[in-house]
PDB file of C-alpha atoms and ligand atoms in Angstrom:
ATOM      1  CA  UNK A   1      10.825 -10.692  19.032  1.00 47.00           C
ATOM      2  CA  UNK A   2      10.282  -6.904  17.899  1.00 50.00           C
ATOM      3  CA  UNK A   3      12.873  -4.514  20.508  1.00 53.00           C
ATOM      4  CA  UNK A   4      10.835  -2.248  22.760  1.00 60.00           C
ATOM      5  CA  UNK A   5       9.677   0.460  20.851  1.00 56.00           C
ATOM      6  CA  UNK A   6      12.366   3.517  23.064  1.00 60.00           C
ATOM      7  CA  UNK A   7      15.209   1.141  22.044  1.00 59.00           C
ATOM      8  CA  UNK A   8      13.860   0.847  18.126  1.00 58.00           C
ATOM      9  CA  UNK A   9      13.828   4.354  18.035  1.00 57.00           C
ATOM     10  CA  UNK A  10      17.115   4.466  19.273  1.00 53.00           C
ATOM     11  CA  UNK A  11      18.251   2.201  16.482  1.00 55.00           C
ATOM     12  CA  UNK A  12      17.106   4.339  13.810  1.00 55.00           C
ATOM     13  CA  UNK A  13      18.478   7.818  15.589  1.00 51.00           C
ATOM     14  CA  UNK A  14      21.470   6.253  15.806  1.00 49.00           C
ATOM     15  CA  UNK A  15      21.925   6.310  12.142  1.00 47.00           C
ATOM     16  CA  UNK A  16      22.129   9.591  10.964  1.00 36.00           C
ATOM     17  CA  UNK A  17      22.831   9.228   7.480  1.00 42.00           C
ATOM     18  CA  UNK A  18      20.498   6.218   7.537  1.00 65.00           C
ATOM     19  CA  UNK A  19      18.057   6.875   4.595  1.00 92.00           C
ATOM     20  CA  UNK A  20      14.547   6.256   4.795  1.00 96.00           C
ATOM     21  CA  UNK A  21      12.784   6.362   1.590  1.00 98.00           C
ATOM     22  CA  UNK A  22       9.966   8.611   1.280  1.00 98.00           C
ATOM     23  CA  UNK A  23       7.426   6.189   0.049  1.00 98.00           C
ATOM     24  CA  UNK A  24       6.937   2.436   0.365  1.00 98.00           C
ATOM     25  CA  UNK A  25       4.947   0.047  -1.502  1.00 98.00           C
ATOM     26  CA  UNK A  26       3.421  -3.056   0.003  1.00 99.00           C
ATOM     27  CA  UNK A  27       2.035  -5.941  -1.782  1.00 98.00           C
ATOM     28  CA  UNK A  28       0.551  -7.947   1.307  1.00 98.00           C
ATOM     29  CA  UNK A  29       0.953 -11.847   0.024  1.00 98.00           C
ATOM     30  CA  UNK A  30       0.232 -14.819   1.688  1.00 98.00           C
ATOM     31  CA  UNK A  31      -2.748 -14.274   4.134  1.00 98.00           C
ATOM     32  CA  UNK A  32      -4.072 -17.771   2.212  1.00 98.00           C
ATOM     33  CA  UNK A  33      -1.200 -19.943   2.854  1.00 98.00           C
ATOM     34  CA  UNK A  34      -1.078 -18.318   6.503  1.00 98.00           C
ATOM     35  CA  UNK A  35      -4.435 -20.159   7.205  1.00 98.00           C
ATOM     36  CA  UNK A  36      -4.062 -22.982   5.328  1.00 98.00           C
ATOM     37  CA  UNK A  37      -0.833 -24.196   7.096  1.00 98.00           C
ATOM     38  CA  UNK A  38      -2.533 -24.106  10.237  1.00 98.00           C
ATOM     39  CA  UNK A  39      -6.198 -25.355   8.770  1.00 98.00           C
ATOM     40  CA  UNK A  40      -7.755 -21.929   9.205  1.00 98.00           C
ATOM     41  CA  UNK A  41     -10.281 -20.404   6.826  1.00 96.00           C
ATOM     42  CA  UNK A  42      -9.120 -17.888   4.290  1.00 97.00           C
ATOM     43  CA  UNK A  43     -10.537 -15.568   5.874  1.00 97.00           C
ATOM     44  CA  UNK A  44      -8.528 -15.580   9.149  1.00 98.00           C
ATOM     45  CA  UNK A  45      -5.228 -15.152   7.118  1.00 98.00           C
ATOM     46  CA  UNK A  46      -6.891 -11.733   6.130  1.00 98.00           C
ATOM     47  CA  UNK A  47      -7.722 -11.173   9.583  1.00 98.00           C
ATOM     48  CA  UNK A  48      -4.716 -11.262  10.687  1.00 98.00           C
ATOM     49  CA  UNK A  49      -3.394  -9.603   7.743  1.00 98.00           C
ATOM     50  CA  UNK A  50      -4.955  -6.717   8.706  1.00 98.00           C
ATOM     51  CA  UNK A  51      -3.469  -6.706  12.203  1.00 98.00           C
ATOM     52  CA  UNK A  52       0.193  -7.127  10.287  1.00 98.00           C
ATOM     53  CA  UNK A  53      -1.378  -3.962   8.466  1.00 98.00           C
ATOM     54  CA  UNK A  54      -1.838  -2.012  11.928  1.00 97.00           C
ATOM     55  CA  UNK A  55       1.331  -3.174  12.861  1.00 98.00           C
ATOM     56  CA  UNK A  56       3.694  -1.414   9.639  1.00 98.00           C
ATOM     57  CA  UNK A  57       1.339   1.342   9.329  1.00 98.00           C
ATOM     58  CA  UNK A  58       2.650   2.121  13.123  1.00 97.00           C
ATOM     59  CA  UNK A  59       6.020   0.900  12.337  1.00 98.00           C
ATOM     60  CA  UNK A  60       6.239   3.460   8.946  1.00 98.00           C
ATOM     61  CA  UNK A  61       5.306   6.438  10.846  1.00 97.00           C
ATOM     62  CA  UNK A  62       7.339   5.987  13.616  1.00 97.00           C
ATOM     63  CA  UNK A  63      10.272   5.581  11.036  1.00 97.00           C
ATOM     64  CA  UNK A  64       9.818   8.418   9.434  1.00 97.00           C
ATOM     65  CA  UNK A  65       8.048   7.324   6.391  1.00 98.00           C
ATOM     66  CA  UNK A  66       5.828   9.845   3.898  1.00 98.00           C
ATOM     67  CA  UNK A  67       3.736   7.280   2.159  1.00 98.00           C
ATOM     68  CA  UNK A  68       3.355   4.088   2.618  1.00 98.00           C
ATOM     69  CA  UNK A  69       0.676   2.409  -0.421  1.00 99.00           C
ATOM     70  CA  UNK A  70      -0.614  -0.934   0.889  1.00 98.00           C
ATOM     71  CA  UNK A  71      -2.026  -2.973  -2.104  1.00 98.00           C
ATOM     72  CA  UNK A  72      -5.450  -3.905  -0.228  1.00 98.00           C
ATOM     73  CA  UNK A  73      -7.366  -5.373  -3.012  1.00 98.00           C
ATOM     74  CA  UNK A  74      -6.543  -5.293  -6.616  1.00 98.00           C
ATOM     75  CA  UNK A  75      -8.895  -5.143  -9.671  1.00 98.00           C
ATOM     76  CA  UNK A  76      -8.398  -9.044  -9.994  1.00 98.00           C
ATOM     77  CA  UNK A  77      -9.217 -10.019  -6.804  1.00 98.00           C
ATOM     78  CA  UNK A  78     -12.845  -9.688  -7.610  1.00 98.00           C
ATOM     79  CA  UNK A  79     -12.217 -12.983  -9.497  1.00 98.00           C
ATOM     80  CA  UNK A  80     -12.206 -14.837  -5.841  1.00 97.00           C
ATOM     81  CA  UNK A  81     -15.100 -16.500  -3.992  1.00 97.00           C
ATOM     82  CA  UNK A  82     -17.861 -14.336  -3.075  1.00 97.00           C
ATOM     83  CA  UNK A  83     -17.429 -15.137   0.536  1.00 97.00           C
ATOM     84  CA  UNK A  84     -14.029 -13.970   0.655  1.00 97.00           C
ATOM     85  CA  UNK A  85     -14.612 -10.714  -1.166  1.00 98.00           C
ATOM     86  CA  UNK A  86     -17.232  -9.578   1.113  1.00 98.00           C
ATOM     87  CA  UNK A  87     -14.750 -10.633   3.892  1.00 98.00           C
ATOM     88  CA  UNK A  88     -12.116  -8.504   2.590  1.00 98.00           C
ATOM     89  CA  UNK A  89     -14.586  -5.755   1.951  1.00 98.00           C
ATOM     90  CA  UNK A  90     -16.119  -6.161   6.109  1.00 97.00           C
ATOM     91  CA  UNK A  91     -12.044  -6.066   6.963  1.00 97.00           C
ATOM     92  CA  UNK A  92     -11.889  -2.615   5.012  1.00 97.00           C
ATOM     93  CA  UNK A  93     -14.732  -1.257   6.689  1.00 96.00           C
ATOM     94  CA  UNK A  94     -13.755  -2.135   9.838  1.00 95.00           C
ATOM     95  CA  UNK A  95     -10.359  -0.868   9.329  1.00 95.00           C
ATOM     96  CA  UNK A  96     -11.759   2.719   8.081  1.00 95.00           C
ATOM     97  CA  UNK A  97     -14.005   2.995  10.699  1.00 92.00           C
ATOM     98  CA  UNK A  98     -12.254   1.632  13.657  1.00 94.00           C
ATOM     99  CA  UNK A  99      -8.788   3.462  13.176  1.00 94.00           C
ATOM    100  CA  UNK A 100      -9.508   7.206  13.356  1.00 92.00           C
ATOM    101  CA  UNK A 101      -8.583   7.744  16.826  1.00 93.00           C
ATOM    102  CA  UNK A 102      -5.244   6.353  15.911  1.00 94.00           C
ATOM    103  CA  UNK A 103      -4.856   8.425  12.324  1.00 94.00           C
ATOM    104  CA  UNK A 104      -5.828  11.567  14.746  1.00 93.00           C
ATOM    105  CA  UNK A 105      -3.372  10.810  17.201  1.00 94.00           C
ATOM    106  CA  UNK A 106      -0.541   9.836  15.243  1.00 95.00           C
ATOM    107  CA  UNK A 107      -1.324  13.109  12.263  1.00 96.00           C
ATOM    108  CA  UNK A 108      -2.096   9.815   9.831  1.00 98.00           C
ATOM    109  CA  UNK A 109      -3.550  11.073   6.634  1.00 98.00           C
ATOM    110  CA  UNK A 110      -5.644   8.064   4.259  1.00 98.00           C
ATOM    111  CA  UNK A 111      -6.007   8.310   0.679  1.00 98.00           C
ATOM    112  CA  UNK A 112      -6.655   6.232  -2.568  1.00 98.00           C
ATOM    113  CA  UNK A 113      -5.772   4.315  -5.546  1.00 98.00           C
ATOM    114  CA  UNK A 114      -7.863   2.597  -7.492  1.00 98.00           C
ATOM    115  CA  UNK A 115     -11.069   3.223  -9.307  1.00 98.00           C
ATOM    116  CA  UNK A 116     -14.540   4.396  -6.893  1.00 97.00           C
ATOM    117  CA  UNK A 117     -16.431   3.800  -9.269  1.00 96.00           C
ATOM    118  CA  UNK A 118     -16.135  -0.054  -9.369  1.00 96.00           C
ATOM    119  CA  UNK A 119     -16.244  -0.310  -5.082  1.00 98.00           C
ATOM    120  CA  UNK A 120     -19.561  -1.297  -3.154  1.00 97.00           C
ATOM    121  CA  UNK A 121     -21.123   1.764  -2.463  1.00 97.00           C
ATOM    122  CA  UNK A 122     -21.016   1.427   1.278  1.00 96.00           C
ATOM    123  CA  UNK A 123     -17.074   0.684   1.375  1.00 97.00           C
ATOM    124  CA  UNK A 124     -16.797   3.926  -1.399  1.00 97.00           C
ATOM    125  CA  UNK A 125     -18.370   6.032   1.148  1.00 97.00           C
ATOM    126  CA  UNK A 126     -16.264   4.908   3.927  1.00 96.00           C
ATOM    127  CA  UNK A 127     -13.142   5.488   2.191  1.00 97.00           C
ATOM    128  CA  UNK A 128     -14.554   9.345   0.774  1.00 97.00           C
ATOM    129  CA  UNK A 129     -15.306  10.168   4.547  1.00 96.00           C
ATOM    130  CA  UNK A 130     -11.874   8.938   6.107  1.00 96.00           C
ATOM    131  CA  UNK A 131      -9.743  10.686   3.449  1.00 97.00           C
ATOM    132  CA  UNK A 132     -11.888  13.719   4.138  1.00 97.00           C
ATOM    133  CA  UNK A 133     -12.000  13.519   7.718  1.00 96.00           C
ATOM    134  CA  UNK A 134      -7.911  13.182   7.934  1.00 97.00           C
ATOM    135  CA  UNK A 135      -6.738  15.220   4.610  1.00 97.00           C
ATOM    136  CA  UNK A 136      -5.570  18.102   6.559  1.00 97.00           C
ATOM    137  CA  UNK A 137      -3.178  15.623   8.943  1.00 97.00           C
ATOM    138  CA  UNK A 138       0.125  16.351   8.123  1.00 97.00           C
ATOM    139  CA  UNK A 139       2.141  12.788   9.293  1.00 98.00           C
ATOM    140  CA  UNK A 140       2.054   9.752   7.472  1.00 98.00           C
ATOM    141  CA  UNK A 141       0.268   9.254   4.335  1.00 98.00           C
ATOM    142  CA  UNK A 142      -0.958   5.390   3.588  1.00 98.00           C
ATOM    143  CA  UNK A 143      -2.475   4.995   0.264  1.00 98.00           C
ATOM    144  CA  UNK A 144      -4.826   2.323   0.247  1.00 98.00           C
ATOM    145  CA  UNK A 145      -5.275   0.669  -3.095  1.00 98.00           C
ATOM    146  CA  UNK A 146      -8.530  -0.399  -3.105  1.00 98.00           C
ATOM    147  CA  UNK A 147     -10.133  -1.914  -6.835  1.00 98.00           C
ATOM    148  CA  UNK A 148      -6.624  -0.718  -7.846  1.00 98.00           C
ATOM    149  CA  UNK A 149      -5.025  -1.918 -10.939  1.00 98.00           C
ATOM    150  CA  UNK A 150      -1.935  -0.582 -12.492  1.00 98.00           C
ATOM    151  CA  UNK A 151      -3.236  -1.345 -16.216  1.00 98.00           C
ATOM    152  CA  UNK A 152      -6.527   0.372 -15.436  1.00 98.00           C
ATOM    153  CA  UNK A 153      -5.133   3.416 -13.842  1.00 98.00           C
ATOM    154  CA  UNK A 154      -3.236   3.888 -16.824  1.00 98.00           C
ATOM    155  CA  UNK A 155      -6.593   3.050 -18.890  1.00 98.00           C
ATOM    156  CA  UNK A 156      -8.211   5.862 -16.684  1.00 98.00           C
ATOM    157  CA  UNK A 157      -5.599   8.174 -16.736  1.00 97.00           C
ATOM    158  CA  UNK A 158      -5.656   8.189 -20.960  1.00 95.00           C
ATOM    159  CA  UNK A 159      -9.462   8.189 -20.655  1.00 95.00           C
ATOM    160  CA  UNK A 160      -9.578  11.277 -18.607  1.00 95.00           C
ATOM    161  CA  UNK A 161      -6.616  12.966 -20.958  1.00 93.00           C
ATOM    162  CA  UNK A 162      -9.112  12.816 -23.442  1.00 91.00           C
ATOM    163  CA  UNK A 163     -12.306  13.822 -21.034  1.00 91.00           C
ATOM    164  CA  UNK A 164     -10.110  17.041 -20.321  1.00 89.00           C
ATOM    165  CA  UNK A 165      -9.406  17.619 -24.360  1.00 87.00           C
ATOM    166  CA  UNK A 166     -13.123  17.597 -25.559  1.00 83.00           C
ATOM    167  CA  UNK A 167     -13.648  18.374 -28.459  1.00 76.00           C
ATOM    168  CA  UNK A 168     -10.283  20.626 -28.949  1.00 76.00           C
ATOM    169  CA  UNK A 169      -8.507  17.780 -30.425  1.00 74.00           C
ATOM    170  CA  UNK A 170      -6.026  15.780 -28.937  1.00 76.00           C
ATOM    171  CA  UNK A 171      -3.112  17.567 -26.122  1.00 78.00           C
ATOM    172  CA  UNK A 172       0.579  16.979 -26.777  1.00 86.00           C
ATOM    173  CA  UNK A 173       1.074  13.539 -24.272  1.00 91.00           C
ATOM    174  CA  UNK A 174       4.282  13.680 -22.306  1.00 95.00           C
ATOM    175  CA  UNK A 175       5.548  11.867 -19.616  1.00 96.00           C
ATOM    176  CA  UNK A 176       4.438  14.632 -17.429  1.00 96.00           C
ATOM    177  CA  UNK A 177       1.046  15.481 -18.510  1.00 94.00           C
ATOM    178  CA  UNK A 178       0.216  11.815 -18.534  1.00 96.00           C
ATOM    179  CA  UNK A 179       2.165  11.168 -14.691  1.00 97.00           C
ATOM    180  CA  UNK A 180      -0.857  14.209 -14.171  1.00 97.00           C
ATOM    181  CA  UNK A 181      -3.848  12.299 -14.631  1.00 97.00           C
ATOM    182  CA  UNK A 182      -2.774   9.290 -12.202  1.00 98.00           C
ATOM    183  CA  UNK A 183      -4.796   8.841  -9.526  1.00 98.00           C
ATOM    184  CA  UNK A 184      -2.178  10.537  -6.927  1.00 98.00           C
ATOM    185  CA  UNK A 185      -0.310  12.450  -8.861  1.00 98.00           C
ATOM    186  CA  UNK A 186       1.188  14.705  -6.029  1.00 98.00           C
ATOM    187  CA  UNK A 187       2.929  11.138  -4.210  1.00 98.00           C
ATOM    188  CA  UNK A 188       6.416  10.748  -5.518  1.00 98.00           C
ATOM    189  CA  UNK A 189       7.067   7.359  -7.209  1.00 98.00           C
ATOM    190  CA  UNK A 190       7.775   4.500  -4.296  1.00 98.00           C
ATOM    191  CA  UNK A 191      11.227   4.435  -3.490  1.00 98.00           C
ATOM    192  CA  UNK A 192      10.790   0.578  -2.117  1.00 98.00           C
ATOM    193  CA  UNK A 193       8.559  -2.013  -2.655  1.00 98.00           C
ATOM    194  CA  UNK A 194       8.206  -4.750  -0.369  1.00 98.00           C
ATOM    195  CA  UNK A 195       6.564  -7.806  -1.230  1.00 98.00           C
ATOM    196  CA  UNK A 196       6.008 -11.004   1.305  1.00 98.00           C
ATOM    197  CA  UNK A 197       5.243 -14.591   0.578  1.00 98.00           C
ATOM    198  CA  UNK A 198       8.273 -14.613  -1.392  1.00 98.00           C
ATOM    199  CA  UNK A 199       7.043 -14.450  -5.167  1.00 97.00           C
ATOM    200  CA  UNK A 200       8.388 -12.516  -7.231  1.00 98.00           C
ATOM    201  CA  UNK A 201       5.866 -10.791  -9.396  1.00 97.00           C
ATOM    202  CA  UNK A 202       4.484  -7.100  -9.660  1.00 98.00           C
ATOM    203  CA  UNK A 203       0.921  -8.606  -9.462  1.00 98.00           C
ATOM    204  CA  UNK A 204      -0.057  -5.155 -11.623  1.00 98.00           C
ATOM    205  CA  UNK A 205       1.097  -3.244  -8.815  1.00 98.00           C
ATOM    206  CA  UNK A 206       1.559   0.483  -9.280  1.00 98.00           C
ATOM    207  CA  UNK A 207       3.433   0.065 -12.511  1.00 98.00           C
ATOM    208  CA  UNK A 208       3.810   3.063 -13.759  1.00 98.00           C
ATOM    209  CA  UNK A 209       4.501   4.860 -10.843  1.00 98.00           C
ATOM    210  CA  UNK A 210       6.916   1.438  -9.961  1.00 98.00           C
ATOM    211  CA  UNK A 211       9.110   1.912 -12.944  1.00 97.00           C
ATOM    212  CA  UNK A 212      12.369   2.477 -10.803  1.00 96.00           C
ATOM    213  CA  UNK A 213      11.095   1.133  -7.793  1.00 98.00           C
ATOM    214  CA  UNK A 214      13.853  -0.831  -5.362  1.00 97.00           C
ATOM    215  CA  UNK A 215      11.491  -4.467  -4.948  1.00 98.00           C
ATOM    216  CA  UNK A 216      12.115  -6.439  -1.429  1.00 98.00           C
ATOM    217  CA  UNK A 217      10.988  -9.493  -1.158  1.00 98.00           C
ATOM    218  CA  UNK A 218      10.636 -11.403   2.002  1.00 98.00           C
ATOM    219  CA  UNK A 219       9.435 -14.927   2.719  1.00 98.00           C
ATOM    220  CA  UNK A 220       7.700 -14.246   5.551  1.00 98.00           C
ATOM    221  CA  UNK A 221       3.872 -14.431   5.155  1.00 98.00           C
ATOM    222  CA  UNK A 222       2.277 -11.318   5.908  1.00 98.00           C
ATOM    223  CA  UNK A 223       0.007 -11.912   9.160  1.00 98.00           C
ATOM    224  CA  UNK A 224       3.812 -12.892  10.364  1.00 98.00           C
ATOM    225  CA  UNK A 225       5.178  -9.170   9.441  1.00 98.00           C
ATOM    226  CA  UNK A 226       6.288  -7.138  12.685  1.00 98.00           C
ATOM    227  CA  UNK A 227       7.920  -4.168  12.497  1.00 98.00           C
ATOM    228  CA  UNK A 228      11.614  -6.110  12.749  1.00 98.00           C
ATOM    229  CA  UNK A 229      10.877  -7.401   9.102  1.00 98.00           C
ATOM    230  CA  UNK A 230       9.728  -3.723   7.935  1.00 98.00           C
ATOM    231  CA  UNK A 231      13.359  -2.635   9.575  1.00 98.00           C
ATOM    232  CA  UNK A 232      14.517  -5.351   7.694  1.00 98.00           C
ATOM    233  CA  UNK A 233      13.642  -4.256   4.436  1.00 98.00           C
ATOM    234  CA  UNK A 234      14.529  -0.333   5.213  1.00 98.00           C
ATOM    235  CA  UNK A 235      18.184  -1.680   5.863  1.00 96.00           C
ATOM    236  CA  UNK A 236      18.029  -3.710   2.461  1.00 97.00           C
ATOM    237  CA  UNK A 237      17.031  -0.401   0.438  1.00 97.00           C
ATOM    238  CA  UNK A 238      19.916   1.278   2.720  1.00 95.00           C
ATOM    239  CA  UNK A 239      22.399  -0.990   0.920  1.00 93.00           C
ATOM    240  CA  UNK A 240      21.074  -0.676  -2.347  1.00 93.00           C
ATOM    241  CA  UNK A 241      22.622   1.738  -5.365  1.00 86.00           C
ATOM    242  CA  UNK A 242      20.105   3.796  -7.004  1.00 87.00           C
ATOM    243  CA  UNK A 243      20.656   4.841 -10.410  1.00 87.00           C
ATOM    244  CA  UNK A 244      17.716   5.320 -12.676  1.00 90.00           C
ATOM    245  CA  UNK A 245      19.224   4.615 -15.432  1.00 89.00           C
ATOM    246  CA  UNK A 246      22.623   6.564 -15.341  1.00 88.00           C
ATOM    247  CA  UNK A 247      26.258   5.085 -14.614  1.00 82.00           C
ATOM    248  CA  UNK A 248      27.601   5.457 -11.253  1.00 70.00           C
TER     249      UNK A 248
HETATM  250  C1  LIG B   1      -3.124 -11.404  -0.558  1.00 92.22           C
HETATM  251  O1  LIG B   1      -2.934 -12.653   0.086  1.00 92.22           O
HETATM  252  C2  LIG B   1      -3.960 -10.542   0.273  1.00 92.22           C
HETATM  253  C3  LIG B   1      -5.101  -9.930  -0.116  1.00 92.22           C
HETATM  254  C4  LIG B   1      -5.651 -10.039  -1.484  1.00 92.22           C
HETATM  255  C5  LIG B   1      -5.917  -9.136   0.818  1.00 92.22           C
HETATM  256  C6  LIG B   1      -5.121  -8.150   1.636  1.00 92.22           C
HETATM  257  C7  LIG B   1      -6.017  -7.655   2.715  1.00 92.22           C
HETATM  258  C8  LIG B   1      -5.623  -7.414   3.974  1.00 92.22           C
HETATM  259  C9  LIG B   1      -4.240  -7.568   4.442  1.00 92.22           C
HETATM  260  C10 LIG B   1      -6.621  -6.996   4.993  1.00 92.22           C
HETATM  261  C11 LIG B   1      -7.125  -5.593   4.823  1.00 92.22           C
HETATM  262  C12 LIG B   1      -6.075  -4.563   5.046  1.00 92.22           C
HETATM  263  C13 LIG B   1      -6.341  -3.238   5.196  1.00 92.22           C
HETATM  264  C14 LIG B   1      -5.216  -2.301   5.441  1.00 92.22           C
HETATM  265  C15 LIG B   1      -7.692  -2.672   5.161  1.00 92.22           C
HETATM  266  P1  LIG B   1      -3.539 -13.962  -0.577  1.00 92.22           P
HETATM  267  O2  LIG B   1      -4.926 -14.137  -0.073  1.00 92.22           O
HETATM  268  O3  LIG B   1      -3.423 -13.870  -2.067  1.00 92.22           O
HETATM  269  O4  LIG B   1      -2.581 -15.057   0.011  1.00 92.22           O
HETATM  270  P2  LIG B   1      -2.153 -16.434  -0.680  1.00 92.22           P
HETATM  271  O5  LIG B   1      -1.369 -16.075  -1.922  1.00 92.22           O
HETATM  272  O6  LIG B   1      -1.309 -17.093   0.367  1.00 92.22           O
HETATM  273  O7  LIG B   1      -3.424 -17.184  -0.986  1.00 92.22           O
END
């Protein structure tokens, strides 16, 4: 069971040197197998994935979290049934319409990943008119990547590399420039990312931006996440060494 919420801050006052990492990845596996051990639809797994989404969005903010990127639907998931798409797309909806009395109370700013372009234009509009309506909040940022794919933000970013040249030939490319044209460019690269279900895989997952990403990976299936097994992986990337490369 999750402690009360006056004793969970507690916890995390308590440790002063306790470091929370500035942004955290999600890849949000195993809404499926959720339903299907208990003979449930697909569909109710990503219902009450959603809820688990509520849930860590809360649980982020309240532990002091910048950004927190939840991998909602990736540019592969189109591949699935029709049904379930249109599901996932009602859920995302729902979620952007329904939640802007919470974003405004708790300073919660949305943004994107992905490519518009490629979203129903109903679900595109949603998204444009909840990061507009919250850009100015100054609290939490969640990242929703939405038609998001790490190869085709890449693909994008060299596209609009050479947009920006015209005709002027091609710019000196470094590591820098290119980082420019991602699709956040401003969010430092995740710190953590935390992947349920237990499989260990990227899944195309914000891999540039991923390169020296800490990964977590929990067994618990997503609809089952409370904020104990978000603590759970902030204590993990507590204990972990950092060194991008270098020698201790
Ligand atoms: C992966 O589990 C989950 C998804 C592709 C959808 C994630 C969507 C949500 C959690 C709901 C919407 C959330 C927000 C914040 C709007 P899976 O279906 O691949 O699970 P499986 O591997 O067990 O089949």
């Amino acid at each position: 069971m999750s402690p009360e919420p006056n004793l969970r801050a507690a916890a995390l006052d308590s440790a002063a040197s306790m470091i929370i990492p500035a942004h955290v990845g999600i890849i949000m596996d195993g809404n499926g197998r959720w339903a299907e051990k208990r003979k449930l639809i697909r569909s109710q797994g990503h219902l009450e994935g959603l809820k688990a989404a509520k849930r860590i969005v809360k649980a982020a903010s309240d532990a002091g979290v910048r950004f927190l990127t939840l991998y909602v639907f990736s540019t592969e998931n189109w591949k699935r049934a029709s049904e379930e798409v249109g599901f996932i797309m009602g859920l995302v909806k729902q979620y952007l319409r329904g939640e802007l009395d919470f974003y405004r109370e708790n300073h919660i700013r949305i943004r994107h990943a992905g490519d518009p372009a490629g979203l129903p234009p109903d679900i595109a509009r949603e998204l444009e008119s909840a990061c507009r309506e919250t850009c100015s909040f100054s609290g939490l940022q969640v990242i929703l990547a939405l038609n998001y794919g790490g190869r085709d933000e890449i693909v994008r970013a060299a596209r609009k590399i050479l947009d920006a040249a015209g005709n002027g030939g091609m710019p000196l490319i470094t590591e820098k420039t290119f980082h420019s044209f991602l699709d956040n460019p401003d969010v430092p690269d995740p710190d953590l990312i935390i992947r349920s279900a237990g499989e260990y895989r990227t899944s195309n997952f914000l891999l540039w931006e991923g390169a020296y990403s800490e990964y977590y990976v929990s067994d618990i299936l997503w609809p089952d996440w409370t904020e104990t097994e978000f603590d759970g992986a902030l204590k993990a990337y507590r204990e972990r060494g950092r060194k991008f490369g270098g020698a201790r």
